[in-house]
Amino acid sequence: SFDKESCRFIPDNEQPQLFDRGKGVYTGQNGYCFLTEEDIAAGKTQYTQGRTVIYAIAQGKDAGTQQNELSGWAHNFAIPLELWLSDDGTQVLREPIKEIESLYGETVYEYEGAGKNAEQINSEISALRGDMLRIDAEFTLAPLQEAYESGFYVRYNPVETILGTEHTKIVFGSDGVYVDRKLSTLWDYVKKDPGYTWDNKAKSFGVTILLDRSMLEVYVNGVMSFTTRIYPKYGNSDYLRLFDENGGMNVTKLTIRRMKGAFTENPEPAYYGNVGDLA
């Protein structure tokens, strides 16, 4: 809040709050307020009556000569977000701007109902592959033990070898909500540091996951986001799976869409050099 008499902002919290928990990937934020043509036609005259949008850089923080050579431009542009304040003024609500709907491609999976467990969903999406996807999900948890975790594997590789495998884990569990990158890649020179954990042990979640090659953006319950980068080594690390370890996960809504390119509808396939698939 702002004290007009002292001309000072009064913090809502003693400690600053993180807007994004991807650990330093989401940087260089800029924002603006504006009126759309529809707003003006409706008679609105104040910017506060319009939209508030923020955009930022998603850093490629895993430096290394080999990676720089293969990855090209190091940083990406994160999806712009539209912002609101919660009714009590204590939280910044956010969601990807509606304009990205123009990039929607084919809807490859859609379910809404009383609920399916992770095993049922996995049997239905077992052949689904992609590194440019939007995933929207609603689910509840009914933990079976004190320690539990449920969630999503993205850039998942179904092959297990003596070298290991690849996947990135989006976790909702007894330790909170976080993105686990420990197995994101088998490249030994790429850092796999975890992001920050959101200490939220709620049992009901609405989640949007945006996957765009090395970009991973996760939005949870409209109040928290995780922006990170992942660099799988192998071309077949492009499956999607759910996991449930004592979480009692019940998925009531799941929509998976392919995303088109912003500049060309069908971008060139990702380049994996002469590595190929994990086998």
Short mmCIF file of C-alpha atoms in Angstrom, two decimals:
data_model
loop_
_atom_site.label_atom_id
_atom_site.label_comp_id
_atom_site.label_asym_id
_atom_site.label_seq_id
_atom_site.Cartn_x
_atom_site.Cartn_y
_atom_site.Cartn_z
CA SER A 1 0.00 0.00 0.00
CA PHE A 2 1.05 3.64 -0.41
CA ASP A 3 0.96 6.22 2.38
CA LYS A 4 0.10 9.50 0.68
CA GLU A 5 1.06 11.59 3.71
CA SER A 6 4.58 10.19 4.06
CA CYS A 7 4.91 9.39 0.35
CA ARG A 8 6.19 5.93 1.21
CA PHE A 9 5.19 2.43 0.19
CA ILE A 10 4.23 0.18 3.11
CA PRO A 11 5.37 -3.44 2.54
CA ASP A 12 2.71 -6.15 2.79
CA ASN A 13 5.38 -8.59 4.00
CA GLU A 14 8.52 -8.20 6.06
CA GLN A 15 10.53 -10.09 3.43
CA PRO A 16 10.31 -9.49 -0.34
CA GLN A 17 8.24 -12.13 -2.15
CA LEU A 18 9.45 -13.93 -5.26
CA PHE A 19 7.29 -13.37 -8.33
CA ASP A 20 8.77 -16.37 -10.15
CA ARG A 21 10.53 -19.38 -8.63
CA GLY A 22 12.67 -20.46 -11.57
CA LYS A 23 15.78 -19.23 -9.69
CA GLY A 24 17.09 -16.28 -11.66
CA VAL A 25 15.91 -17.32 -15.12
CA TYR A 26 13.00 -14.85 -15.29
CA THR A 27 14.79 -11.48 -15.45
CA GLY A 28 14.71 -8.02 -17.01
CA GLN A 29 11.01 -7.50 -16.42
CA ASN A 30 9.17 -4.64 -18.08
CA GLY A 31 5.51 -3.80 -17.77
CA TYR A 32 2.92 -1.42 -19.08
CA CYS A 33 -0.75 -0.54 -18.69
CA PHE A 34 -2.87 0.24 -21.74
CA LEU A 35 -6.38 0.53 -23.09
CA THR A 36 -7.39 -1.75 -25.95
CA GLU A 37 -9.50 -0.52 -28.84
CA GLU A 38 -12.43 -2.31 -27.23
CA ASP A 39 -11.80 -0.50 -23.94
CA ILE A 40 -11.77 2.88 -25.67
CA ALA A 41 -14.93 2.07 -27.62
CA ALA A 42 -16.59 1.19 -24.31
CA GLY A 43 -15.81 4.67 -22.98
CA LYS A 44 -12.87 3.82 -20.73
CA THR A 45 -10.36 6.65 -20.36
CA GLN A 46 -7.97 5.64 -17.54
CA TYR A 47 -5.13 3.17 -17.99
CA THR A 48 -6.14 1.60 -14.68
CA GLN A 49 -9.34 0.50 -16.44
CA GLY A 50 -7.37 -1.43 -19.05
CA ARG A 51 -4.82 -4.23 -19.06
CA THR A 52 -1.53 -4.61 -17.19
CA VAL A 53 1.05 -6.74 -19.02
CA ILE A 54 4.56 -7.77 -17.99
CA TYR A 55 7.22 -9.31 -20.22
CA ALA A 56 10.70 -10.58 -19.42
CA ILE A 57 13.79 -12.46 -20.52
CA ALA A 58 14.15 -16.19 -19.87
CA GLN A 59 17.89 -16.57 -19.47
CA GLY A 60 19.90 -19.44 -20.84
CA LYS A 61 22.00 -19.68 -17.68
CA ASP A 62 23.84 -22.93 -18.41
CA ALA A 63 26.99 -21.45 -19.90
CA GLY A 64 29.57 -23.54 -21.73
CA THR A 65 31.38 -23.32 -25.03
CA GLN A 66 29.78 -26.45 -26.48
CA GLN A 67 26.28 -25.45 -25.45
CA ASN A 68 26.68 -21.91 -26.74
CA GLU A 69 27.78 -23.28 -30.09
CA LEU A 70 24.80 -25.64 -30.35
CA SER A 71 22.09 -23.45 -28.85
CA GLY A 72 22.61 -20.25 -30.79
CA TRP A 73 21.02 -17.22 -29.15
CA ALA A 74 21.39 -17.70 -25.42
CA HIS A 75 18.30 -15.99 -24.00
CA ASN A 76 14.64 -16.28 -24.91
CA PHE A 77 11.62 -14.06 -24.50
CA ALA A 78 9.21 -15.42 -21.89
CA ILE A 79 5.50 -15.44 -22.65
CA PRO A 80 4.02 -12.05 -21.66
CA LEU A 81 1.65 -12.21 -18.69
CA GLU A 82 -1.45 -10.24 -17.83
CA LEU A 83 -1.54 -9.18 -14.17
CA TRP A 84 -4.24 -8.39 -11.62
CA LEU A 85 -4.31 -7.84 -7.88
CA SER A 86 -6.26 -10.28 -5.75
CA ASP A 87 -9.41 -8.91 -4.11
CA ASP A 88 -7.56 -8.40 -0.82
CA GLY A 89 -4.64 -6.73 -2.59
CA THR A 90 -2.01 -9.13 -1.23
CA GLN A 91 -1.26 -11.31 -4.28
CA VAL A 92 -0.37 -10.67 -7.90
CA LEU A 93 -2.54 -12.88 -10.10
CA ARG A 94 -1.15 -13.76 -13.50
CA GLU A 95 -1.90 -15.73 -16.65
CA PRO A 96 -0.42 -15.87 -20.17
CA ILE A 97 -1.85 -13.14 -22.38
CA LYS A 98 -4.90 -14.18 -24.40
CA GLU A 99 -3.10 -13.35 -27.66
CA ILE A 100 -1.18 -16.64 -27.52
CA GLU A 101 -4.46 -18.34 -28.45
CA SER A 102 -3.52 -17.41 -32.03
CA LEU A 103 -0.67 -19.93 -31.72
CA TYR A 104 -2.89 -22.86 -30.75
CA GLY A 105 -2.60 -25.82 -33.04
CA GLU A 106 -4.32 -29.18 -32.81
CA THR A 107 -5.90 -30.26 -29.53
CA VAL A 108 -4.35 -33.71 -29.11
CA TYR A 109 -5.97 -34.70 -25.81
CA GLU A 110 -9.00 -33.45 -23.90
CA TYR A 111 -10.75 -34.76 -20.82
CA GLU A 112 -13.18 -33.28 -18.31
CA GLY A 113 -15.13 -35.33 -15.82
CA ALA A 114 -15.31 -36.85 -12.35
CA GLY A 115 -11.67 -37.82 -12.50
CA LYS A 116 -8.98 -40.17 -13.81
CA ASN A 117 -5.83 -41.29 -12.07
CA ALA A 118 -2.31 -40.90 -13.44
CA GLU A 119 -2.17 -44.46 -14.74
CA GLN A 120 -5.39 -44.03 -16.73
CA ILE A 121 -4.21 -40.75 -18.25
CA ASN A 122 -0.80 -42.21 -19.12
CA SER A 123 -2.38 -45.11 -20.98
CA GLU A 124 -4.25 -42.60 -23.15
CA ILE A 125 -1.29 -40.30 -23.90
CA SER A 126 1.43 -42.95 -24.17
CA ALA A 127 2.12 -42.18 -27.84
CA LEU A 128 1.81 -38.41 -27.54
CA ARG A 129 5.05 -36.57 -28.31
CA GLY A 130 5.96 -32.92 -28.62
CA ASP A 131 8.31 -30.16 -27.54
CA MET A 132 5.87 -27.31 -28.29
CA LEU A 133 2.78 -27.85 -26.15
CA ARG A 134 0.31 -26.07 -23.91
CA ILE A 135 -1.00 -28.25 -21.08
CA ASP A 136 -3.90 -27.13 -18.88
CA ALA A 137 -4.86 -29.33 -15.94
CA GLU A 138 -7.04 -29.35 -12.85
CA PHE A 139 -6.52 -32.02 -10.23
CA THR A 140 -6.87 -32.83 -6.55
CA LEU A 141 -4.65 -34.77 -4.17
CA ALA A 142 -5.70 -37.14 -1.40
CA PRO A 143 -2.36 -38.25 0.10
CA LEU A 144 -2.05 -41.86 1.19
CA GLN A 145 1.07 -41.23 3.30
CA GLU A 146 2.74 -38.31 5.03
CA ALA A 147 5.41 -38.14 2.31
CA TYR A 148 3.96 -37.92 -1.19
CA GLU A 149 4.47 -36.31 -4.57
CA SER A 150 2.45 -36.17 -7.76
CA GLY A 151 2.68 -34.19 -10.96
CA PHE A 152 4.01 -34.19 -14.51
CA TYR A 153 7.05 -35.38 -16.40
CA VAL A 154 7.80 -33.18 -19.42
CA ARG A 155 10.47 -33.80 -22.05
CA TYR A 156 10.17 -37.38 -20.79
CA ASN A 157 12.21 -40.22 -22.28
CA PRO A 158 10.65 -43.70 -21.92
CA VAL A 159 14.02 -45.41 -22.47
CA GLU A 160 16.13 -46.43 -19.45
CA THR A 161 19.79 -47.29 -20.10
CA ILE A 162 22.91 -47.78 -18.03
CA LEU A 163 23.60 -44.12 -18.79
CA GLY A 164 20.30 -43.13 -17.23
CA THR A 165 17.34 -41.34 -18.80
CA GLU A 166 15.96 -37.83 -19.23
CA HIS A 167 12.91 -36.01 -17.90
CA THR A 168 11.94 -32.85 -16.06
CA LYS A 169 9.66 -33.27 -13.08
CA ILE A 170 6.97 -30.78 -12.03
CA VAL A 171 6.20 -31.75 -8.43
CA PHE A 172 3.21 -31.14 -6.16
CA GLY A 173 3.88 -32.85 -2.85
CA SER A 174 4.56 -32.88 0.84
CA ASP A 175 7.63 -30.67 0.32
CA GLY A 176 5.69 -28.10 -1.69
CA VAL A 177 5.60 -27.23 -5.39
CA TYR A 178 8.79 -27.13 -7.47
CA VAL A 179 10.47 -28.06 -10.76
CA ASP A 180 13.07 -30.83 -10.47
CA ARG A 181 15.75 -30.61 -13.21
CA LYS A 182 18.15 -33.27 -11.87
CA LEU A 183 17.41 -35.58 -14.81
CA SER A 184 16.58 -32.92 -17.40
CA THR A 185 19.59 -33.82 -19.52
CA LEU A 186 22.40 -36.33 -19.87
CA TRP A 187 24.76 -33.61 -21.08
CA ASP A 188 27.31 -33.51 -18.27
CA TYR A 189 28.25 -29.86 -18.83
CA VAL A 190 24.71 -28.49 -18.46
CA LYS A 191 23.80 -27.30 -14.97
CA LYS A 192 20.80 -28.98 -13.39
CA ASP A 193 20.25 -26.68 -10.42
CA PRO A 194 16.75 -26.87 -8.92
CA GLY A 195 14.46 -23.88 -8.82
CA TYR A 196 12.99 -22.52 -5.63
CA THR A 197 10.25 -24.44 -3.83
CA TRP A 198 6.85 -22.84 -3.29
CA ASP A 199 5.76 -23.80 0.20
CA ASN A 200 2.20 -24.63 -0.79
CA LYS A 201 0.77 -27.96 0.28
CA ALA A 202 -2.72 -27.38 -1.07
CA LYS A 203 -4.74 -30.34 -2.28
CA SER A 204 -6.38 -28.70 -5.29
CA PHE A 205 -4.50 -27.21 -8.22
CA GLY A 206 -5.11 -25.51 -11.54
CA VAL A 207 -1.98 -25.62 -13.70
CA THR A 208 -0.89 -24.27 -17.07
CA ILE A 209 2.34 -25.63 -18.57
CA LEU A 210 3.90 -23.99 -21.63
CA LEU A 211 6.59 -26.05 -23.31
CA ASP A 212 8.58 -24.50 -26.14
CA ARG A 213 11.77 -26.44 -26.95
CA SER A 214 14.18 -25.44 -24.16
CA MET A 215 11.58 -23.19 -22.51
CA LEU A 216 9.43 -24.42 -19.64
CA GLU A 217 6.89 -22.10 -18.00
CA VAL A 218 4.57 -23.37 -15.27
CA TYR A 219 1.70 -21.35 -13.79
CA VAL A 220 -0.02 -22.63 -10.65
CA ASN A 221 -3.40 -21.49 -9.28
CA GLY A 222 -2.93 -18.13 -10.95
CA VAL A 223 -0.61 -16.91 -8.18
CA MET A 224 2.79 -18.55 -8.76
CA SER A 225 5.01 -19.26 -11.74
CA PHE A 226 8.15 -21.22 -12.51
CA THR A 227 10.21 -20.20 -15.56
CA THR A 228 13.19 -22.37 -16.41
CA ARG A 229 15.25 -23.79 -19.26
CA ILE A 230 15.89 -27.46 -20.05
CA TYR A 231 18.29 -28.95 -22.60
CA PRO A 232 17.67 -32.67 -23.27
CA LYS A 233 20.47 -34.44 -25.07
CA TYR A 234 18.33 -36.91 -27.01
CA GLY A 235 15.68 -36.46 -29.67
CA ASN A 236 13.22 -38.91 -28.13
CA SER A 237 13.04 -36.97 -24.85
CA ASP A 238 9.75 -35.47 -25.97
CA TYR A 239 7.04 -37.56 -24.31
CA LEU A 240 4.66 -36.51 -21.54
CA ARG A 241 3.69 -38.50 -18.45
CA LEU A 242 1.92 -38.02 -15.14
CA PHE A 243 3.28 -39.56 -11.94
CA ASP A 244 1.69 -40.24 -8.58
CA GLU A 245 3.66 -41.46 -5.58
CA ASN A 246 1.21 -41.78 -2.67
CA GLY A 247 -0.50 -38.52 -3.65
CA GLY A 248 -3.93 -39.89 -4.58
CA MET A 249 -3.94 -37.75 -7.72
CA ASN A 250 -7.36 -37.30 -9.34
CA VAL A 251 -7.37 -35.40 -12.65
CA THR A 252 -10.71 -33.75 -13.40
CA LYS A 253 -9.62 -31.71 -16.40
CA LEU A 254 -6.75 -32.03 -18.86
CA THR A 255 -6.29 -30.35 -22.23
CA ILE A 256 -3.15 -30.72 -24.34
CA ARG A 257 -2.67 -28.53 -27.40
CA ARG A 258 0.13 -28.29 -29.90
CA MET A 259 1.59 -24.81 -30.34
CA LYS A 260 2.49 -23.26 -33.66
CA GLY A 261 5.49 -21.04 -34.25
CA ALA A 262 5.13 -17.29 -33.79
CA PHE A 263 6.81 -16.53 -37.12
CA THR A 264 6.17 -19.69 -39.11
CA GLU A 265 3.39 -22.17 -38.48
CA ASN A 266 5.64 -25.22 -38.68
CA PRO A 267 9.12 -24.45 -37.29
CA GLU A 268 12.09 -26.62 -38.17
CA PRO A 269 12.53 -29.66 -35.90
CA ALA A 270 14.91 -29.24 -32.98
CA TYR A 271 18.54 -30.04 -33.81
CA TYR A 272 20.30 -32.76 -31.80
CA GLY A 273 23.45 -33.01 -33.90
CA ASN A 274 24.62 -36.58 -34.45
CA VAL A 275 23.33 -37.75 -31.05
CA GLY A 276 19.93 -38.97 -32.24
CA ASP A 277 17.69 -40.95 -29.88
CA LEU A 278 18.45 -42.59 -26.55
CA ALA A 279 18.35 -46.33 -27.15
#
